[in-house]
mmCIF file with all atom_site columns, C-alpha atoms in Angstrom:
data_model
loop_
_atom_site.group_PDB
_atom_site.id
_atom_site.type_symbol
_atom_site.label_atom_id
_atom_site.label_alt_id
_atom_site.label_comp_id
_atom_site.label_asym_id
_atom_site.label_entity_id
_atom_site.label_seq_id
_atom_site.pdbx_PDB_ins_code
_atom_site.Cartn_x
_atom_site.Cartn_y
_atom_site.Cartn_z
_atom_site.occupancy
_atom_site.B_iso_or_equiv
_atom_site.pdbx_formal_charge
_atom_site.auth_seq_id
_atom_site.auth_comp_id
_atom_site.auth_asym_id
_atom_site.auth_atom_id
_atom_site.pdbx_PDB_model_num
ATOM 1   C CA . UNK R 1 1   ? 80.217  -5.028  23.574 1.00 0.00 ? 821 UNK R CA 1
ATOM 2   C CA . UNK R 1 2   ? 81.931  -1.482  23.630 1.00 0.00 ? 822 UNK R CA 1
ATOM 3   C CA . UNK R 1 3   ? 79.848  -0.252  26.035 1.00 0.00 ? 823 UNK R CA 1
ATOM 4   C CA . UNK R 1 4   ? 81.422  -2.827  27.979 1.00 0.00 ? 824 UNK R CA 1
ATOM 5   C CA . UNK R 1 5   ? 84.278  -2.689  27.265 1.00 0.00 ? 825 UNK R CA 1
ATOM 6   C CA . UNK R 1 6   ? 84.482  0.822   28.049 1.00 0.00 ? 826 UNK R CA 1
ATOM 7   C CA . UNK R 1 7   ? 82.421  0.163   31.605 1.00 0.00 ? 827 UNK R CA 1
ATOM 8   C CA . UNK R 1 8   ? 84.886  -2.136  32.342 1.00 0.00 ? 828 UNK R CA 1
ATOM 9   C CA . UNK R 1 9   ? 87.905  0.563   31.619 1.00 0.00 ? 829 UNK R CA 1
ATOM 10  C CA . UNK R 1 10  ? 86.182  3.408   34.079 1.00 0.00 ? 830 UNK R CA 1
ATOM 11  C CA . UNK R 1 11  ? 85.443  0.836   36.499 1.00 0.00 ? 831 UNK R CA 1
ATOM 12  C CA . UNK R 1 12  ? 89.591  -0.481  36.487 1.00 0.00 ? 832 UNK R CA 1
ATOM 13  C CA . UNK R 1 13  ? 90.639  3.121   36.570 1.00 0.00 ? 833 UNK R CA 1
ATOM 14  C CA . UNK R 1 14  ? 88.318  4.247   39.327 1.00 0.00 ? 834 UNK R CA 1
ATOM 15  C CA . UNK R 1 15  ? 89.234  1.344   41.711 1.00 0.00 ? 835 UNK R CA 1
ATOM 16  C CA . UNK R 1 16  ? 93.248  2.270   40.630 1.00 0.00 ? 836 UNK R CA 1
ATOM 17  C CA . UNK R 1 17  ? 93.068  5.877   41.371 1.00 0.00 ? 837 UNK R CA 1
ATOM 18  C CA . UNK R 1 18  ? 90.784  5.056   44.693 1.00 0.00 ? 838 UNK R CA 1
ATOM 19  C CA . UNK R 1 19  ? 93.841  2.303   45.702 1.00 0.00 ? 839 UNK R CA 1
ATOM 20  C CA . UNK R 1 20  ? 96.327  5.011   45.286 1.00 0.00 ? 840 UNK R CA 1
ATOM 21  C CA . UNK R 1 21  ? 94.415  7.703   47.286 1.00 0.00 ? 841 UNK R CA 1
ATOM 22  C CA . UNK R 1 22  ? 96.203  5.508   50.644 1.00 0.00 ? 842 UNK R CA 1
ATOM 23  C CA . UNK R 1 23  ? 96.032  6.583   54.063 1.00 0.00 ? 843 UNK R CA 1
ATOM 24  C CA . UNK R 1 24  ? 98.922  7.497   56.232 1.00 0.00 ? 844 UNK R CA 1
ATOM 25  C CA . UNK R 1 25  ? 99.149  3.806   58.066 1.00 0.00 ? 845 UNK R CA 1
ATOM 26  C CA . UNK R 1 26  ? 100.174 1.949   54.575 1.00 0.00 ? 846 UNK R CA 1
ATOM 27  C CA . UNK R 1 27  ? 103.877 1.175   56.020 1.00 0.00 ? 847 UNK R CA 1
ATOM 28  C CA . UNK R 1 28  ? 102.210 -1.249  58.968 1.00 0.00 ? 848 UNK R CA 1
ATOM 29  C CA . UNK R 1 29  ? 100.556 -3.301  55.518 1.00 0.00 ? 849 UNK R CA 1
ATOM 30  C CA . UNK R 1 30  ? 102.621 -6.933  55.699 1.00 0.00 ? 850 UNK R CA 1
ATOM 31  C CA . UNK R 1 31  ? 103.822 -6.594  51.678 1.00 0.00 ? 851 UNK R CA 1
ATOM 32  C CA . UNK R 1 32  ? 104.282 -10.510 52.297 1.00 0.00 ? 852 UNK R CA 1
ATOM 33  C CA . UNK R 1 33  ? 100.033 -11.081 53.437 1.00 0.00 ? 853 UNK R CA 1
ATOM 34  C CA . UNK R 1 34  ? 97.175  -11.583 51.152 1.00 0.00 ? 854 UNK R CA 1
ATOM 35  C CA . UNK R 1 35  ? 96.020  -8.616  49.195 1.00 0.00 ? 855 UNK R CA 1
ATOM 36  C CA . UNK R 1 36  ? 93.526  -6.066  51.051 1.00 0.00 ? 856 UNK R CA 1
ATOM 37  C CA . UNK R 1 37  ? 90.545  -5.355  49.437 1.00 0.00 ? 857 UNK R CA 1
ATOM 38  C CA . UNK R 1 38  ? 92.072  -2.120  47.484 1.00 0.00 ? 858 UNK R CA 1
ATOM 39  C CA . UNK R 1 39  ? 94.738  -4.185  46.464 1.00 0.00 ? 859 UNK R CA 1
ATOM 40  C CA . UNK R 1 40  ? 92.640  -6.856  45.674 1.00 0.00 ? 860 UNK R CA 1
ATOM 41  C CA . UNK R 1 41  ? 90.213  -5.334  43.101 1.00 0.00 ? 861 UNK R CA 1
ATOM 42  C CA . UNK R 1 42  ? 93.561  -4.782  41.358 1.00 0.00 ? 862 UNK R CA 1
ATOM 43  C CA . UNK R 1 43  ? 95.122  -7.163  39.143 1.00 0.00 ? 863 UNK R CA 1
ATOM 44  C CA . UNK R 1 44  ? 99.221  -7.817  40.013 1.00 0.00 ? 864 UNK R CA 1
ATOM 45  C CA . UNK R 1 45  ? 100.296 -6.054  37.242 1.00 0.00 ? 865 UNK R CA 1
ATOM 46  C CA . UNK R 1 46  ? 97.940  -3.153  37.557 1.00 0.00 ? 866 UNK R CA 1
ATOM 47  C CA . UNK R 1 47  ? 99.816  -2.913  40.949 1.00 0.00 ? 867 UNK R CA 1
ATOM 48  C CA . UNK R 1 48  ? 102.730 -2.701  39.717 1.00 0.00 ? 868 UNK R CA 1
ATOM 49  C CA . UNK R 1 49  ? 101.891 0.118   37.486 1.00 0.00 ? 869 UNK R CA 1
ATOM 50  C CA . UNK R 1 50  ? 100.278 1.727   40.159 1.00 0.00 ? 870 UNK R CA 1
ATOM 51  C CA . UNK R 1 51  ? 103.633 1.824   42.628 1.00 0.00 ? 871 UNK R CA 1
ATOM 52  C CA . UNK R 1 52  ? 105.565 2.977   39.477 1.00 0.00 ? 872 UNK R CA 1
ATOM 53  C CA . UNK R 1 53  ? 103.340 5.886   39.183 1.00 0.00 ? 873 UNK R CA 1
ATOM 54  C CA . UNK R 1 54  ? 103.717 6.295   42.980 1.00 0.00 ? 874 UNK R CA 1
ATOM 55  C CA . UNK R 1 55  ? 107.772 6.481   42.809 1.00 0.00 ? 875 UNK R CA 1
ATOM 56  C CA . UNK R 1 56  ? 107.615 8.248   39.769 1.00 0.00 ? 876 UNK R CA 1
ATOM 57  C CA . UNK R 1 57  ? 106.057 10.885  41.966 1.00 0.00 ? 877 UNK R CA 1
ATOM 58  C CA . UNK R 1 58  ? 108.275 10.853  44.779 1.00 0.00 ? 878 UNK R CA 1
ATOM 59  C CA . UNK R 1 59  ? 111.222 10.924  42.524 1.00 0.00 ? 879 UNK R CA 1
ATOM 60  C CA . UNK R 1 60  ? 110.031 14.419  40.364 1.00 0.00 ? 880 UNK R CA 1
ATOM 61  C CA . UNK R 1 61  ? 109.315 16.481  44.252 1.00 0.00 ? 881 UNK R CA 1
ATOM 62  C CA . UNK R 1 62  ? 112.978 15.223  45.246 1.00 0.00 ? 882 UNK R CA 1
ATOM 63  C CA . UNK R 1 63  ? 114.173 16.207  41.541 1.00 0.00 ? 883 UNK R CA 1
ATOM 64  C CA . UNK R 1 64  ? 112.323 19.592  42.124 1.00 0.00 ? 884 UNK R CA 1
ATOM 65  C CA . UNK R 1 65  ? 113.524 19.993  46.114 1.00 0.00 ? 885 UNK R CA 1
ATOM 66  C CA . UNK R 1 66  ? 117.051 18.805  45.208 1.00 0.00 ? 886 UNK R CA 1
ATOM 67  C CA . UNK R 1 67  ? 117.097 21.332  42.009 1.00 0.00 ? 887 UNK R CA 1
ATOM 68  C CA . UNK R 1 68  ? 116.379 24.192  44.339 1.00 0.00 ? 888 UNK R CA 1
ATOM 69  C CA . UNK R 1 69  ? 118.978 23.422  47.327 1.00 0.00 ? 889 UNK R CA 1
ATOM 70  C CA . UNK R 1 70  ? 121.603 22.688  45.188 1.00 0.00 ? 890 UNK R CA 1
ATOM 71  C CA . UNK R 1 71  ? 121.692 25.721  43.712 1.00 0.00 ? 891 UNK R CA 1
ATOM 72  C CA . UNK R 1 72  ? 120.296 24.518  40.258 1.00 0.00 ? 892 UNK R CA 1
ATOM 73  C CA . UNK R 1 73  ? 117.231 25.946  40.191 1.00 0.00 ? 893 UNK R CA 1
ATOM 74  C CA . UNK R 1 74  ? 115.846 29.547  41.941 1.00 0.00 ? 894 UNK R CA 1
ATOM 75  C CA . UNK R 1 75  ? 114.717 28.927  45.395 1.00 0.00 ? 895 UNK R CA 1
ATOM 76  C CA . UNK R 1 76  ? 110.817 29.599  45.255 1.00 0.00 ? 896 UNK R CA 1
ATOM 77  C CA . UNK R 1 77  ? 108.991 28.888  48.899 1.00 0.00 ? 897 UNK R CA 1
ATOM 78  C CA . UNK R 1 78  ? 106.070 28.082  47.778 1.00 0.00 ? 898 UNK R CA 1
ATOM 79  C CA . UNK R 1 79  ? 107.113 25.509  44.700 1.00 0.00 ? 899 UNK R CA 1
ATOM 80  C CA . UNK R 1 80  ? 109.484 23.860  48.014 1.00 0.00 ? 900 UNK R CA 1
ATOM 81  C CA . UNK R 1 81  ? 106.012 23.480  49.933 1.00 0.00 ? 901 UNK R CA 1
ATOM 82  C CA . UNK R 1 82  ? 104.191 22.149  47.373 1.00 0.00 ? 902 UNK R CA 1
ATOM 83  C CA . UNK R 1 83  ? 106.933 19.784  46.254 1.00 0.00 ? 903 UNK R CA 1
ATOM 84  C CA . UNK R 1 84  ? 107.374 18.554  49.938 1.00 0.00 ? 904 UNK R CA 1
ATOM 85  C CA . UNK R 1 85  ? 103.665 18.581  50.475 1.00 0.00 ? 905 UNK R CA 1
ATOM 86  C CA . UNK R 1 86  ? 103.605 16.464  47.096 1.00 0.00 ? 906 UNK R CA 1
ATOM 87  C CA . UNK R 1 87  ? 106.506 14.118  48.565 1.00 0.00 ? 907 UNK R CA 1
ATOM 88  C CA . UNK R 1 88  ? 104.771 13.518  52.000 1.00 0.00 ? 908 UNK R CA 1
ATOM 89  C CA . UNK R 1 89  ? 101.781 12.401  50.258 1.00 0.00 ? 909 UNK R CA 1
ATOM 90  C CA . UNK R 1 90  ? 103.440 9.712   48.466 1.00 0.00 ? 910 UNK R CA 1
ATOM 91  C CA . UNK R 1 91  ? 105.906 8.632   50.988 1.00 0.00 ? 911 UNK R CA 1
ATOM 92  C CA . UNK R 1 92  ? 102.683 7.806   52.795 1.00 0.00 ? 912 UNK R CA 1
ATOM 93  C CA . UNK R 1 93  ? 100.834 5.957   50.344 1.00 0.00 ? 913 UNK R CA 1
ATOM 94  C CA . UNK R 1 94  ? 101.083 3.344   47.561 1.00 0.00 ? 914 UNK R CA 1
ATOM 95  C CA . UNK R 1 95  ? 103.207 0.630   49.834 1.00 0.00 ? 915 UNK R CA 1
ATOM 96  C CA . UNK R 1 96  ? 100.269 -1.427  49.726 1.00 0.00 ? 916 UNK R CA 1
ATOM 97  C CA . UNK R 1 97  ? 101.127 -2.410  46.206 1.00 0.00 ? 917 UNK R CA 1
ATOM 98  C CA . UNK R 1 98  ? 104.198 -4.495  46.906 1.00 0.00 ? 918 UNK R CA 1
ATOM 99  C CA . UNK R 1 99  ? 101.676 -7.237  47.634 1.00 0.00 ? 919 UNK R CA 1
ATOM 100 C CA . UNK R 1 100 ? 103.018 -10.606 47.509 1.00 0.00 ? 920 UNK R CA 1
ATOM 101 C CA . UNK R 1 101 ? 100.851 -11.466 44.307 1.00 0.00 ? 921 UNK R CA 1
ATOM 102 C CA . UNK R 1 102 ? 103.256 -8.995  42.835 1.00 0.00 ? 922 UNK R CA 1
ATOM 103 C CA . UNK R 1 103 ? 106.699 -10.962 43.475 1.00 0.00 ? 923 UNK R CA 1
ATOM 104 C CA . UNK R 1 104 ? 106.245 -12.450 39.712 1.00 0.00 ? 924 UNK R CA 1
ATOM 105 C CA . UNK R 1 105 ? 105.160 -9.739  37.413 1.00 0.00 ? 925 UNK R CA 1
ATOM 106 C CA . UNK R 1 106 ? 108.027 -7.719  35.963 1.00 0.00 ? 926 UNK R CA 1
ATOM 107 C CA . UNK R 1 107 ? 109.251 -4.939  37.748 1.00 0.00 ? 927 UNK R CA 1
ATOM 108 C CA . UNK R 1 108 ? 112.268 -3.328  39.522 1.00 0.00 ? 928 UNK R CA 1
ATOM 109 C CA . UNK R 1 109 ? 111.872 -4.559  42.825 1.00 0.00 ? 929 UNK R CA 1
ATOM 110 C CA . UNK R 1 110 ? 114.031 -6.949  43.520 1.00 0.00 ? 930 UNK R CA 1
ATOM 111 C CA . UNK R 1 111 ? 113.654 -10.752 45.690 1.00 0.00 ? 931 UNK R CA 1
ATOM 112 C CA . UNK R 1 112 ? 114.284 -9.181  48.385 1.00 0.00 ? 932 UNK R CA 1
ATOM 113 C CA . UNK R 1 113 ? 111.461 -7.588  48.905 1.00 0.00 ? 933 UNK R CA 1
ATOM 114 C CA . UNK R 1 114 ? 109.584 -10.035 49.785 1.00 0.00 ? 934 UNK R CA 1
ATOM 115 C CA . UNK R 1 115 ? 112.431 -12.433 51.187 1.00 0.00 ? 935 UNK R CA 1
ATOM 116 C CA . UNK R 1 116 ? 113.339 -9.683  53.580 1.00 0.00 ? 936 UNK R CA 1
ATOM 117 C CA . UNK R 1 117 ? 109.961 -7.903  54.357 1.00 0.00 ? 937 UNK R CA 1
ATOM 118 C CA . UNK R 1 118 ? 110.931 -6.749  58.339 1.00 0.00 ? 938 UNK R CA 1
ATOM 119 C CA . UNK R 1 119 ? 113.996 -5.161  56.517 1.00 0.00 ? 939 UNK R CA 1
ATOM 120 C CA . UNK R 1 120 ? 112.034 -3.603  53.893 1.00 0.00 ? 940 UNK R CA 1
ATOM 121 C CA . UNK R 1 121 ? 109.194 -2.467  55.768 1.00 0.00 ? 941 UNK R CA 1
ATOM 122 C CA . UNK R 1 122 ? 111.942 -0.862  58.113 1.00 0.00 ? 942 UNK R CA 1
ATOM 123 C CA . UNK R 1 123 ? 113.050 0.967   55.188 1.00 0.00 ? 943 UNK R CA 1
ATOM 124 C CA . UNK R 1 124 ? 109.781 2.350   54.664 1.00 0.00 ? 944 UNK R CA 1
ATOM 125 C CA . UNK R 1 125 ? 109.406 3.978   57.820 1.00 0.00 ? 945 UNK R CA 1
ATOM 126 C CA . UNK R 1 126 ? 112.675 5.451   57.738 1.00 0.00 ? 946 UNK R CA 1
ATOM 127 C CA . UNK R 1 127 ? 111.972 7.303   54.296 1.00 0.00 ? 947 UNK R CA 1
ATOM 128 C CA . UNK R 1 128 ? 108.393 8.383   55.683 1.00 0.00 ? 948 UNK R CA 1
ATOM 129 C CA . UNK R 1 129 ? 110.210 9.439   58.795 1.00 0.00 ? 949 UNK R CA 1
ATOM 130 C CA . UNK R 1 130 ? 112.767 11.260  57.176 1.00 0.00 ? 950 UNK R CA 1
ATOM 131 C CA . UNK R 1 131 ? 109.882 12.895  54.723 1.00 0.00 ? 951 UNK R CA 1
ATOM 132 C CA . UNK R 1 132 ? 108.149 14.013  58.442 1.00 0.00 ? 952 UNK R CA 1
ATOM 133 C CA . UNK R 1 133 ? 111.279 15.773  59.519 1.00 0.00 ? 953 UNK R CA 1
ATOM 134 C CA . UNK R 1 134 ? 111.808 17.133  55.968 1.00 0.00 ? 954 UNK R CA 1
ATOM 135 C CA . UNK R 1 135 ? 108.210 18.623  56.351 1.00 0.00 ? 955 UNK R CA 1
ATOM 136 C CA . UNK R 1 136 ? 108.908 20.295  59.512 1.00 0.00 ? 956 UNK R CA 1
ATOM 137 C CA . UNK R 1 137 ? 112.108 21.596  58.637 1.00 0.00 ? 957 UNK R CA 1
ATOM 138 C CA . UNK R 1 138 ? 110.444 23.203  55.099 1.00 0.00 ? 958 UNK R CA 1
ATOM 139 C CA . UNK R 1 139 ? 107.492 25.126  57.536 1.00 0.00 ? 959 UNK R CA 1
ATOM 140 C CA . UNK R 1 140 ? 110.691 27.511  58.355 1.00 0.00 ? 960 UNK R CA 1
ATOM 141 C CA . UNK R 1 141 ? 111.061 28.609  54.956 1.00 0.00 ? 961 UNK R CA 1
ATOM 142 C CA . UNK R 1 142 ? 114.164 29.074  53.006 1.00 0.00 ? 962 UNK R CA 1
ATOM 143 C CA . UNK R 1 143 ? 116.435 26.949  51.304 1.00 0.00 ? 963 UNK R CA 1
ATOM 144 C CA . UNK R 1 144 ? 118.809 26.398  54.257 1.00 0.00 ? 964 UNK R CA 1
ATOM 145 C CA . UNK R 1 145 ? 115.886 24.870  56.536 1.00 0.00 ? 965 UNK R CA 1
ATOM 146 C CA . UNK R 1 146 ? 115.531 22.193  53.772 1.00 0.00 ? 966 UNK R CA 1
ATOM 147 C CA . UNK R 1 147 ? 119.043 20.884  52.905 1.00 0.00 ? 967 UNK R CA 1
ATOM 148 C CA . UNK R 1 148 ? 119.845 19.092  55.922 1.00 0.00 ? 968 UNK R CA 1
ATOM 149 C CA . UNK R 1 149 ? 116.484 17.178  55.987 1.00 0.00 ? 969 UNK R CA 1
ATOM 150 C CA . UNK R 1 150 ? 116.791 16.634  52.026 1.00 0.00 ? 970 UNK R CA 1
ATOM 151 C CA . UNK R 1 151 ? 120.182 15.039  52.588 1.00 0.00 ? 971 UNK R CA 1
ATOM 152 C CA . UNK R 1 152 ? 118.193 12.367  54.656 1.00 0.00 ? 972 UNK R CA 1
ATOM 153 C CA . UNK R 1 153 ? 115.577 11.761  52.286 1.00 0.00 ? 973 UNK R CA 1
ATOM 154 C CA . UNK R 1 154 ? 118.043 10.936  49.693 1.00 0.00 ? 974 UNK R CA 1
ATOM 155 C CA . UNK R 1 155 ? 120.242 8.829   51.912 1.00 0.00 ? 975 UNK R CA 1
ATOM 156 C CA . UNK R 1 156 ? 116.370 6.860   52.754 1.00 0.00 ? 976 UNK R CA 1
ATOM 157 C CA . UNK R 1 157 ? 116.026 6.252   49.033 1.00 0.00 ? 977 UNK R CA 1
ATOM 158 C CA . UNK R 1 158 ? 119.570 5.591   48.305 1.00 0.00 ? 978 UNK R CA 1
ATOM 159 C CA . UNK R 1 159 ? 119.198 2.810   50.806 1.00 0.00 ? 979 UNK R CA 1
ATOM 160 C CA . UNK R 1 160 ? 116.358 1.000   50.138 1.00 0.00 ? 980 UNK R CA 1
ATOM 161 C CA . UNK R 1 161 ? 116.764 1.404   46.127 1.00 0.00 ? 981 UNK R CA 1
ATOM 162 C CA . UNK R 1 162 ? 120.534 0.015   47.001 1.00 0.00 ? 982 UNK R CA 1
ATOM 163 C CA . UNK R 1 163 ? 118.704 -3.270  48.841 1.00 0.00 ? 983 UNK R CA 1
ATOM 164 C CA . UNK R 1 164 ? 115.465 -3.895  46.862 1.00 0.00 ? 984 UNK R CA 1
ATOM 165 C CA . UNK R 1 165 ? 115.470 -2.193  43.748 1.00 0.00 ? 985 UNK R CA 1
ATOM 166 C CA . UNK R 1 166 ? 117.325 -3.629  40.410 1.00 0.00 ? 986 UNK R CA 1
ATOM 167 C CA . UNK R 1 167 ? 119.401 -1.046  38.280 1.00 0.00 ? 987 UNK R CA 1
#
């Protein structure tokens, strides 16, 4: 029975960690359709852990990026790569998990997510456009290359957290 037990706990992390690994196309997933098959093999609240984890991310490389052009933190160009390199990543992954089998389990996200889907999905590919530009801008180097584009990404969040996300 613990062997089983324990199969059973490698086989539910495996298929989490392969359903966060994403590609870049998760914004064009319909949050309001039927699970895919990644987000299928997990259960709704596993998918809601699994977006947590996925913001969580996104919020420490703005934290980090926001740190250094606001004068909080030393500027260091490489920790600014790898903190937007970090951010791209997960602006381009984890949507998937706002599956509709999700609208009941306890979490942050708010009605309106799945109410207003066109509107949310909209805000997704703002923030993963404004991540793009942010990329771009951060291949110059320097903190001055970044601030602009940073200002954006914040404004993206600030947006869709202000729509579809509960305090």
């Amino acid at each position: 029975m613990k062997k089983i037990s324990m199969g059973l706990s490698a086989l539910v992390m495996a298929l989490a960690l392969g359903a966060c690994s994403g590609s870049n196309d998760t914004a064009k997933t319909d949050a309001t359709a039927p699970a895919s098959a990644s987000t299928g093999a997990l259960s709704p609240e596993a998918q809601v852990e699994a977006r947590g984890q996925n913001m969580k991310a996104i919020a420490k490389a703005n934290k980090s990026l926001r740190a250094m052009a606001e004068g909080k933190e030393g500027f260091d160009d490489t920790k600014m790569k790898e903190a937007v390199a970090l951010l791209d990543t997960h602006a381009n992954q984890g949507w998937e998990h706002f599956d509709a089998a999700t609208k009941d389990v306890k979490s942050e996200a708010l009605p309106a997510v799945w109410e207003q889907n066109d509107t949310f999905q909209q805000e997704i590919k703002t923030f993963q456009a404004s991540v793009a530009a942010l990329k771009t801008a951060s291949a110059q180097g320097g903190v001055d290359a970044i601030k602009a584009p940073l200002a954006k990404v914040g404004e993206s969040c600030k947006s869709c957290h202000t729509a579809f996300k509960q305090d």
